[in-house]
PDB file of C-alpha atoms in Angstrom:
ATOM      1  CA  MET N 563    -165.852 155.085  95.793  1.00 48.00           C
ATOM      2  CA  PRO N 564    -166.379 156.431  99.581  1.00 50.00           C
ATOM      3  CA  HIS N 565    -168.543 153.932 101.516  1.00 60.00           C
ATOM      4  CA  PRO N 566    -172.112 153.740  99.901  1.00 65.00           C
ATOM      5  CA  LEU N 567    -174.265 154.737 103.159  1.00 65.00           C
ATOM      6  CA  ALA N 568    -171.880 157.341 104.682  1.00 88.00           C
ATOM      7  CA  HIS N 569    -173.380 160.796 106.280  1.00 97.00           C
ATOM      8  CA  VAL N 570    -170.146 162.984 105.907  1.00 98.00           C
ATOM      9  CA  PHE N 571    -169.891 165.873 107.865  1.00 99.00           C
ATOM     10  CA  ILE N 572    -167.629 168.712 106.723  1.00 99.00           C
ATOM     11  CA  SER N 573    -166.721 171.110 109.755  1.00 98.00           C
ATOM     12  CA  ALA N 574    -166.600 174.972 108.008  1.00 96.00           C
ATOM     13  CA  GLY N 575    -167.977 173.314 104.389  1.00 97.00           C
ATOM     14  CA  THR N 576    -169.308 176.362 102.736  1.00 97.00           C
ATOM     15  CA  LYS N 577    -166.703 177.989 101.324  1.00 94.00           C
ATOM     16  CA  GLY N 578    -162.738 177.299 100.365  1.00 92.00           C
ATOM     17  CA  LEU N 579    -161.265 173.950 101.462  1.00 94.00           C
ATOM     18  CA  GLY N 580    -164.414 172.556 102.761  1.00 96.00           C
ATOM     19  CA  LYS N 581    -166.806 173.805  99.522  1.00 96.00           C
ATOM     20  CA  GLN N 582    -164.518 172.106  97.133  1.00 95.00           C
ATOM     21  CA  VAL N 583    -164.352 168.602  99.448  1.00 97.00           C
ATOM     22  CA  ALA N 584    -168.423 169.019  99.962  1.00 97.00           C
ATOM     23  CA  ILE N 585    -168.944 169.412  95.900  1.00 97.00           C
ATOM     24  CA  TYR N 586    -166.951 165.700  95.450  1.00 97.00           C
ATOM     25  CA  PHE N 587    -169.328 164.273  97.898  1.00 97.00           C
ATOM     26  CA  LEU N 588    -172.141 165.645  96.689  1.00 97.00           C
ATOM     27  CA  LYS N 589    -171.494 165.077  92.712  1.00 96.00           C
ATOM     28  CA  ARG N 590    -170.943 160.699  94.372  1.00 95.00           C
ATOM     29  CA  GLY N 591    -174.330 161.455  96.099  1.00 95.00           C
ATOM     30  CA  HIS N 592    -173.918 161.496  99.608  1.00 97.00           C
ATOM     31  CA  PRO N 593    -175.005 163.377 101.917  1.00 98.00           C
ATOM     32  CA  VAL N 594    -173.034 166.084 103.120  1.00 98.00           C
ATOM     33  CA  THR N 595    -173.847 167.910 106.085  1.00 99.00           C
ATOM     34  CA  MET N 596    -171.947 170.989 106.223  1.00 99.00           C
ATOM     35  CA  SER N 597    -171.199 173.568 109.599  1.00 98.00           C
ATOM     36  CA  TYR N 598    -170.627 176.916 109.143  1.00 98.00           C
ATOM     37  CA  PHE N 599    -169.804 180.164 111.666  1.00 96.00           C
ATOM     38  CA  GLN N 600    -171.242 182.961 110.150  1.00 94.00           C
ATOM     39  CA  ASP N 601    -171.673 183.601 106.409  1.00 95.00           C
ATOM     40  CA  GLN N 602    -174.747 182.689 105.111  1.00 96.00           C
ATOM     41  CA  SER N 603    -174.059 184.183 101.747  1.00 97.00           C
ATOM     42  CA  ALA N 604    -172.081 181.699 101.581  1.00 97.00           C
ATOM     43  CA  VAL N 605    -174.091 178.485 101.982  1.00 98.00           C
ATOM     44  CA  MET N 606    -176.911 179.893  99.402  1.00 97.00           C
ATOM     45  CA  LYS N 607    -174.050 180.772  96.812  1.00 97.00           C
ATOM     46  CA  LEU N 608    -173.677 176.506  97.324  1.00 97.00           C
ATOM     47  CA  ARG N 609    -177.021 176.242  96.981  1.00 97.00           C
ATOM     48  CA  LYS N 610    -177.816 177.805  93.866  1.00 97.00           C
ATOM     49  CA  GLU N 611    -173.856 176.595  92.345  1.00 96.00           C
ATOM     50  CA  MET N 612    -175.626 173.328  92.949  1.00 96.00           C
ATOM     51  CA  PRO N 613    -179.316 173.117  92.684  1.00 97.00           C
ATOM     52  CA  ASP N 614    -179.647 169.817  91.644  1.00 97.00           C
ATOM     53  CA  ASP N 615    -177.956 168.532  94.855  1.00 97.00           C
ATOM     54  CA  GLU N 616    -179.821 170.282  97.162  1.00 96.00           C
ATOM     55  CA  HIS N 617    -181.876 167.565  98.873  1.00 96.00           C
ATOM     56  CA  LEU N 618    -178.289 166.198  99.330  1.00 98.00           C
ATOM     57  CA  MET N 619    -177.043 169.170 101.969  1.00 98.00           C
ATOM     58  CA  HIS N 620    -177.416 170.052 104.967  1.00 98.00           C
ATOM     59  CA  PHE N 621    -176.386 173.079 106.991  1.00 99.00           C
ATOM     60  CA  VAL N 622    -175.889 173.673 110.910  1.00 99.00           C
ATOM     61  CA  GLN N 623    -174.083 176.922 112.080  1.00 98.00           C
ATOM     62  CA  GLY N 624    -172.589 176.947 115.287  1.00 98.00           C
ATOM     63  CA  ASP N 625    -168.645 177.760 116.283  1.00 97.00           C
ATOM     64  CA  VAL N 626    -166.342 174.968 117.006  1.00 97.00           C
ATOM     65  CA  THR N 627    -164.167 176.348 119.590  1.00 94.00           C
ATOM     66  CA  LYS N 628    -167.756 175.106 121.700  1.00 96.00           C
ATOM     67  CA  GLU N 629    -168.206 172.113 122.671  1.00 97.00           C
ATOM     68  CA  GLN N 630    -172.144 172.142 123.512  1.00 98.00           C
ATOM     69  CA  ASP N 631    -171.956 174.232 119.745  1.00 98.00           C
ATOM     70  CA  VAL N 632    -170.386 170.823 118.212  1.00 98.00           C
ATOM     71  CA  GLN N 633    -172.307 168.353 120.475  1.00 98.00           C
ATOM     72  CA  ARG N 634    -175.851 170.250 119.106  1.00 99.00           C
ATOM     73  CA  MET N 635    -174.234 170.400 115.674  1.00 99.00           C
ATOM     74  CA  VAL N 636    -173.650 166.911 115.006  1.00 99.00           C
ATOM     75  CA  GLN N 637    -176.817 165.865 116.488  1.00 99.00           C
ATOM     76  CA  GLU N 638    -178.620 168.243 113.943  1.00 99.00           C
ATOM     77  CA  ALA N 639    -176.676 166.004 111.423  1.00 99.00           C
ATOM     78  CA  LYS N 640    -178.275 162.738 112.640  1.00 98.00           C
ATOM     79  CA  GLU N 641    -181.252 163.576 112.714  1.00 98.00           C
ATOM     80  CA  LYS N 642    -181.604 164.981 109.060  1.00 98.00           C
ATOM     81  CA  HIS N 643    -179.539 161.751 107.409  1.00 97.00           C
ATOM     82  CA  GLY N 644    -177.841 159.661 110.232  1.00 97.00           C
ATOM     83  CA  PRO N 645    -175.269 158.395 111.853  1.00 97.00           C
ATOM     84  CA  VAL N 646    -171.825 160.232 110.301  1.00 98.00           C
ATOM     85  CA  LEU N 647    -169.925 157.697 109.417  1.00 98.00           C
ATOM     86  CA  THR N 648    -167.251 160.103 107.518  1.00 98.00           C
ATOM     87  CA  LEU N 649    -166.196 163.148 109.730  1.00 99.00           C
ATOM     88  CA  ILE N 650    -164.194 165.721 107.541  1.00 99.00           C
ATOM     89  CA  CYS N 651    -162.417 168.284 110.106  1.00 98.00           C
ATOM     90  CA  ASN N 652    -161.781 170.858 107.726  1.00 97.00           C
ATOM     91  CA  ALA N 653    -162.807 174.283 109.731  1.00 95.00           C
ATOM     92  CA  GLY N 654    -159.095 175.930 111.244  1.00 89.00           C
ATOM     93  CA  PRO N 655    -159.443 179.526 113.110  1.00 87.00           C
ATOM     94  CA  TYR N 656    -156.026 180.986 111.970  1.00 82.00           C
ATOM     95  CA  VAL N 657    -154.881 184.518 113.296  1.00 79.00           C
ATOM     96  CA  PHE N 658    -153.402 186.226 109.946  1.00 82.00           C
ATOM     97  CA  GLU N 659    -151.890 189.122 111.798  1.00 85.00           C
ATOM     98  CA  ARG N 660    -147.850 187.826 111.641  1.00 90.00           C
ATOM     99  CA  LYS N 661    -147.476 188.623 116.056  1.00 92.00           C
ATOM    100  CA  SER N 662    -144.587 186.487 118.108  1.00 94.00           C
ATOM    101  CA  LEU N 663    -145.914 183.522 120.832  1.00 94.00           C
ATOM    102  CA  ALA N 664    -145.261 186.476 123.792  1.00 96.00           C
ATOM    103  CA  SER N 665    -147.593 188.822 121.983  1.00 94.00           C
ATOM    104  CA  TYR N 666    -151.094 186.773 121.945  1.00 94.00           C
ATOM    105  CA  SER N 667    -153.706 187.081 124.471  1.00 95.00           C
ATOM    106  CA  THR N 668    -155.221 184.072 126.165  1.00 96.00           C
ATOM    107  CA  GLU N 669    -158.154 184.216 124.253  1.00 95.00           C
ATOM    108  CA  GLU N 670    -156.451 184.360 120.871  1.00 94.00           C
ATOM    109  CA  TRP N 671    -154.448 181.340 122.093  1.00 95.00           C
ATOM    110  CA  ASN N 672    -157.852 179.496 123.746  1.00 95.00           C
ATOM    111  CA  THR N 673    -159.637 180.144 120.248  1.00 94.00           C
ATOM    112  CA  MET N 674    -156.248 178.763 118.194  1.00 95.00           C
ATOM    113  CA  ILE N 675    -156.429 176.144 120.401  1.00 97.00           C
ATOM    114  CA  HIS N 676    -159.638 175.114 120.813  1.00 96.00           C
ATOM    115  CA  GLY N 677    -160.514 175.750 116.830  1.00 96.00           C
ATOM    116  CA  ASN N 678    -157.737 173.490 116.098  1.00 97.00           C
ATOM    117  CA  LEU N 679    -157.138 171.001 118.402  1.00 98.00           C
ATOM    118  CA  SER N 680    -160.036 170.296 120.866  1.00 98.00           C
ATOM    119  CA  SER N 681    -162.899 170.686 118.127  1.00 98.00           C
ATOM    120  CA  VAL N 682    -161.225 167.661 116.591  1.00 98.00           C
ATOM    121  CA  PHE N 683    -162.108 166.042 120.648  1.00 99.00           C
ATOM    122  CA  HIS N 684    -165.051 166.926 120.277  1.00 98.00           C
ATOM    123  CA  PHE N 685    -166.313 165.882 117.034  1.00 99.00           C
ATOM    124  CA  PHE N 686    -164.922 162.576 117.582  1.00 99.00           C
ATOM    125  CA  LYS N 687    -166.774 162.187 120.860  1.00 99.00           C
ATOM    126  CA  ALA N 688    -169.659 163.033 118.879  1.00 99.00           C
ATOM    127  CA  CYS N 689    -169.162 160.544 115.972  1.00 99.00           C
ATOM    128  CA  VAL N 690    -167.898 157.926 117.432  1.00 99.00           C
ATOM    129  CA  ASN N 691    -170.267 155.342 118.706  1.00 98.00           C
ATOM    130  CA  GLY N 692    -172.064 156.266 115.198  1.00 97.00           C
ATOM    131  CA  MET N 693    -168.953 154.535 113.556  1.00 98.00           C
ATOM    132  CA  ARG N 694    -168.242 151.334 116.199  1.00 98.00           C
ATOM    133  CA  GLU N 695    -171.640 150.437 115.496  1.00 97.00           C
ATOM    134  CA  ALA N 696    -172.032 150.118 111.662  1.00 96.00           C
ATOM    135  CA  HIS N 697    -168.245 148.758 111.858  1.00 96.00           C
ATOM    136  CA  PHE N 698    -167.317 151.237 109.530  1.00 96.00           C
ATOM    137  CA  GLY N 699    -165.498 155.351 109.855  1.00 98.00           C
ATOM    138  CA  ARG N 700    -163.246 157.056 108.182  1.00 98.00           C
ATOM    139  CA  ILE N 701    -162.005 160.452 109.756  1.00 99.00           C
ATOM    140  CA  ILE N 702    -159.717 163.185 108.353  1.00 99.00           C
ATOM    141  CA  THR N 703    -158.262 165.569 109.646  1.00 99.00           C
ATOM    142  CA  TYR N 704    -155.936 168.545 108.449  1.00 97.00           C
ATOM    143  CA  GLY N 705    -152.098 169.676 108.813  1.00 96.00           C
ATOM    144  CA  PHE N 706    -149.938 171.920 107.298  1.00 91.00           C
ATOM    145  CA  GLN N 707    -146.921 171.464 104.998  1.00 89.00           C
ATOM    146  CA  ASP N 708    -144.066 170.066 107.389  1.00 86.00           C
ATOM    147  CA  ALA N 709    -146.299 169.384 110.378  1.00 88.00           C
ATOM    148  CA  PRO N 710    -145.445 165.756 110.621  1.00 86.00           C
ATOM    149  CA  ASN N 711    -141.564 166.856 111.045  1.00 87.00           C
ATOM    150  CA  ALA N 712    -143.525 168.916 114.310  1.00 82.00           C
ATOM    151  CA  PRO N 713    -141.274 172.370 113.345  1.00 86.00           C
ATOM    152  CA  GLY N 714    -141.622 175.790 115.156  1.00 85.00           C
ATOM    153  CA  TRP N 715    -143.499 178.385 112.823  1.00 86.00           C
ATOM    154  CA  VAL N 716    -141.905 182.102 113.821  1.00 90.00           C
ATOM    155  CA  GLU N 717    -144.878 184.075 114.775  1.00 90.00           C
ATOM    156  CA  ARG N 718    -147.228 181.365 113.841  1.00 89.00           C
ATOM    157  CA  SER N 719    -147.544 179.270 117.913  1.00 94.00           C
ATOM    158  CA  ALA N 720    -150.339 178.934 118.346  1.00 94.00           C
ATOM    159  CA  PHE N 721    -151.884 177.352 115.040  1.00 94.00           C
ATOM    160  CA  ALA N 722    -148.529 175.326 114.581  1.00 94.00           C
ATOM    161  CA  ALA N 723    -148.918 173.994 118.323  1.00 96.00           C
ATOM    162  CA  ALA N 724    -152.312 173.179 117.781  1.00 96.00           C
ATOM    163  CA  LYS N 725    -151.732 171.266 114.444  1.00 96.00           C
ATOM    164  CA  THR N 726    -148.624 168.681 115.450  1.00 96.00           C
ATOM    165  CA  GLY N 727    -150.765 168.131 118.088  1.00 97.00           C
ATOM    166  CA  LEU N 728    -153.905 167.211 115.759  1.00 98.00           C
ATOM    167  CA  VAL N 729    -150.685 164.797 114.235  1.00 98.00           C
ATOM    168  CA  SER N 730    -150.701 162.997 117.511  1.00 98.00           C
ATOM    169  CA  LEU N 731    -153.983 163.191 117.870  1.00 98.00           C
ATOM    170  CA  THR N 732    -155.319 162.102 114.965  1.00 99.00           C
ATOM    171  CA  LYS N 733    -152.701 159.274 115.036  1.00 99.00           C
ATOM    172  CA  THR N 734    -154.145 157.992 118.394  1.00 99.00           C
ATOM    173  CA  ILE N 735    -157.353 157.763 117.115  1.00 99.00           C
ATOM    174  CA  ALA N 736    -156.246 155.397 114.474  1.00 99.00           C
ATOM    175  CA  MET N 737    -154.969 153.156 116.874  1.00 99.00           C
ATOM    176  CA  GLU N 738    -157.471 152.512 119.594  1.00 99.00           C
ATOM    177  CA  GLU N 739    -160.328 152.615 116.717  1.00 99.00           C
ATOM    178  CA  ALA N 740    -158.948 150.332 114.444  1.00 99.00           C
ATOM    179  CA  SER N 741    -160.464 147.260 115.727  1.00 98.00           C
ATOM    180  CA  TYR N 742    -163.765 149.055 114.908  1.00 98.00           C
ATOM    181  CA  GLY N 743    -162.796 149.599 111.554  1.00 97.00           C
ATOM    182  CA  ILE N 744    -162.335 153.186 111.869  1.00 98.00           C
ATOM    183  CA  THR N 745    -159.599 154.699 109.831  1.00 99.00           C
ATOM    184  CA  ALA N 746    -157.919 158.664 110.778  1.00 99.00           C
ATOM    185  CA  ASN N 747    -155.102 160.060 108.260  1.00 99.00           C
ATOM    186  CA  MET N 748    -154.535 164.147 108.244  1.00 98.00           C
ATOM    187  CA  VAL N 749    -153.973 165.805 105.064  1.00 98.00           C
ATOM    188  CA  CYS N 750    -151.570 168.343 105.213  1.00 95.00           C
ATOM    189  CA  PRO N 751    -151.889 171.269 102.303  1.00 92.00           C
ATOM    190  CA  GLY N 752    -149.283 172.968 100.411  1.00 85.00           C
ATOM    191  CA  ASP N 753    -149.103 177.132  99.789  1.00 78.00           C
ATOM    192  CA  ILE N 754    -153.101 177.266  98.142  1.00 77.00           C
ATOM    193  CA  SER N 755    -153.735 181.147  97.879  1.00 65.00           C
ATOM    194  CA  GLY N 756    -157.481 182.178  98.536  1.00 62.00           C
ATOM    195  CA  SER N 757    -158.973 181.979  95.387  1.00 55.00           C
ATOM    196  CA  MET N 758    -157.749 178.807  94.482  1.00 53.00           C
ATOM    197  CA  LYS N 759    -158.919 177.238  97.592  1.00 62.00           C
ATOM    198  CA  GLU N 760    -161.981 176.926  95.634  1.00 56.00           C
ATOM    199  CA  ALA N 761    -160.811 176.485  92.473  1.00 57.00           C
ATOM    200  CA  PHE N 762    -160.758 173.267  90.293  1.00 64.00           C
ATOM    201  CA  ILE N 763    -157.318 171.843  89.056  1.00 59.00           C
ATOM    202  CA  ALA N 764    -158.494 172.658  85.115  1.00 59.00           C
ATOM    203  CA  GLU N 765    -157.962 176.410  86.587  1.00 58.00           C
ATOM    204  CA  SER N 766    -154.696 176.222  87.838  1.00 52.00           C
ATOM    205  CA  SER N 767    -152.715 175.754  85.017  1.00 55.00           C
ATOM    206  CA  GLN N 768    -153.198 179.676  84.335  1.00 54.00           C
ATOM    207  CA  ALA N 769    -151.262 179.453  87.699  1.00 50.00           C
ATOM    208  CA  LEU N 770    -147.993 179.027  87.239  1.00 52.00           C
ATOM    209  CA  LYS N 771    -145.612 178.018  90.100  1.00 59.00           C
ATOM    210  CA  ALA N 772    -142.346 177.271  90.917  1.00 60.00           C
ATOM    211  CA  ALA N 773    -143.101 173.666  92.500  1.00 69.00           C
ATOM    212  CA  PRO N 774    -141.943 170.426  90.899  1.00 77.00           C
ATOM    213  CA  VAL N 775    -145.213 170.006  89.266  1.00 77.00           C
ATOM    214  CA  GLY N 776    -145.257 173.118  88.252  1.00 70.00           C
ATOM    215  CA  ARG N 777    -149.059 174.759  88.916  1.00 70.00           C
ATOM    216  CA  ALA N 778    -150.167 176.049  92.224  1.00 72.00           C
ATOM    217  CA  GLY N 779    -152.720 173.758  94.194  1.00 78.00           C
ATOM    218  CA  THR N 780    -155.956 174.010  94.336  1.00 86.00           C
ATOM    219  CA  GLY N 781    -158.896 172.941  96.454  1.00 88.00           C
ATOM    220  CA  GLU N 782    -160.328 170.088  94.338  1.00 91.00           C
ATOM    221  CA  ASP N 783    -156.454 168.316  94.540  1.00 91.00           C
ATOM    222  CA  ILE N 784    -157.468 168.163  99.064  1.00 94.00           C
ATOM    223  CA  ALA N 785    -160.623 167.688  98.001  1.00 96.00           C
ATOM    224  CA  ARG N 786    -159.128 164.126  96.009  1.00 96.00           C
ATOM    225  CA  ALA N 787    -156.968 162.813  98.345  1.00 97.00           C
ATOM    226  CA  VAL N 788    -159.720 163.504 100.914  1.00 98.00           C
ATOM    227  CA  GLY N 789    -162.169 161.278  99.317  1.00 97.00           C
ATOM    228  CA  PHE N 790    -159.311 158.274  98.746  1.00 97.00           C
ATOM    229  CA  PHE N 791    -159.301 158.485 102.866  1.00 98.00           C
ATOM    230  CA  ALA N 792    -163.250 158.081 103.219  1.00 97.00           C
ATOM    231  CA  SER N 793    -163.117 155.163 100.629  1.00 95.00           C
ATOM    232  CA  GLU N 794    -163.619 151.781 101.648  1.00 93.00           C
ATOM    233  CA  ASP N 795    -160.514 151.238  99.091  1.00 94.00           C
ATOM    234  CA  SER N 796    -158.185 153.279 101.813  1.00 96.00           C
ATOM    235  CA  GLY N 797    -158.903 150.797 104.888  1.00 96.00           C
ATOM    236  CA  PHE N 798    -156.392 149.713 105.080  1.00 98.00           C
ATOM    237  CA  VAL N 799    -154.034 152.672 105.310  1.00 98.00           C
ATOM    238  CA  THR N 800    -154.840 154.707 108.591  1.00 99.00           C
ATOM    239  CA  GLY N 801    -152.497 156.751 111.318  1.00 99.00           C
ATOM    240  CA  THR N 802    -150.697 158.577 108.326  1.00 98.00           C
ATOM    241  CA  VAL N 803    -150.212 162.384 107.726  1.00 98.00           C
ATOM    242  CA  LEU N 804    -150.242 163.201 103.642  1.00 97.00           C
ATOM    243  CA  GLU N 805    -148.436 165.763 102.461  1.00 94.00           C
ATOM    244  CA  ILE N 806    -149.928 167.251  99.169  1.00 91.00           C
ATOM    245  CA  THR N 807    -147.715 170.572  97.612  1.00 85.00           C
ATOM    246  CA  GLY N 808    -146.566 169.992  94.489  1.00 80.00           C
ATOM    247  CA  GLY N 809    -143.622 168.629  95.340  1.00 76.00           C
ATOM    248  CA  GLU N 810    -142.936 171.693  97.462  1.00 69.00           C
ATOM    249  CA  ASN N 811    -142.025 169.892 100.577  1.00 65.00           C
ATOM    250  CA  VAL N 812    -139.639 167.303  99.339  1.00 59.00           C
ATOM    251  CA  VAL N 813    -137.476 170.133  97.705  1.00 55.00           C
ATOM    252  CA  TYR N 814    -134.443 171.446  99.831  1.00 47.00           C
ATOM    253  CA  GLN N 815    -134.879 174.797 100.826  1.00 56.00           C
ATOM    254  CA  LYS N 816    -132.065 176.778 101.183  1.00 43.00           C
ATOM    255  CA  THR N 817    -131.791 179.218 104.016  1.00 45.00           C
ATOM    256  CA  THR N 818    -129.982 182.302 102.515  1.00 40.00           C
ATOM    257  CA  LYS N 819    -128.830 185.267 104.335  1.00 37.00           C
TER     258      LYS N 819
END
């Protein structure tokens, strides 16, 4: 179980993978603050789906690419539920249009870097003192399949650069904060389609896939891994990058022309 006093903050926690992670902690009685950018309908939907847990929910609006917004959102979270002891950096802007590095505008590049990398630095700065005082903290970041190997990713350069940089940042936090009882780990989801991001594992058997486990990945798969990293039982696990792919990351991929 996660730390009994843990106030959980999930960036972009109202839909997609973040929603399933939020549900995981809410079901276990944890106060959960979720940030969102603009979609208030997702906030209302989650409230309707879990009316018995509404007293544990707290929503803060803001743009994770802006340092001032991050500071404000964390401050509002602290005022509502106390220090953030579990920080889950789920938010990650993504350019769906495939484009070469030379085709990126400076604005697009900055959005990817600030949203996926710099935002983690700002969230960390806003939360770390409370974790140090409690001598307990859990920081979970998100990468992508094969991120630990820093691969090139054609037409996804900005996102890949930010996330592979985040691998190093996560490991650095793990080393620097270990003496304070703070761990930092990364989860790297495999290819989880849009409809499955908010799905439970029981639903995935209907979406067969070529992965060794024989089913599609779901948001619940990610939530379970995040839940372990957030738990007291994971205190000896830090600086770890965990690929959650149903075995796809260990299958030899032969390139054909």
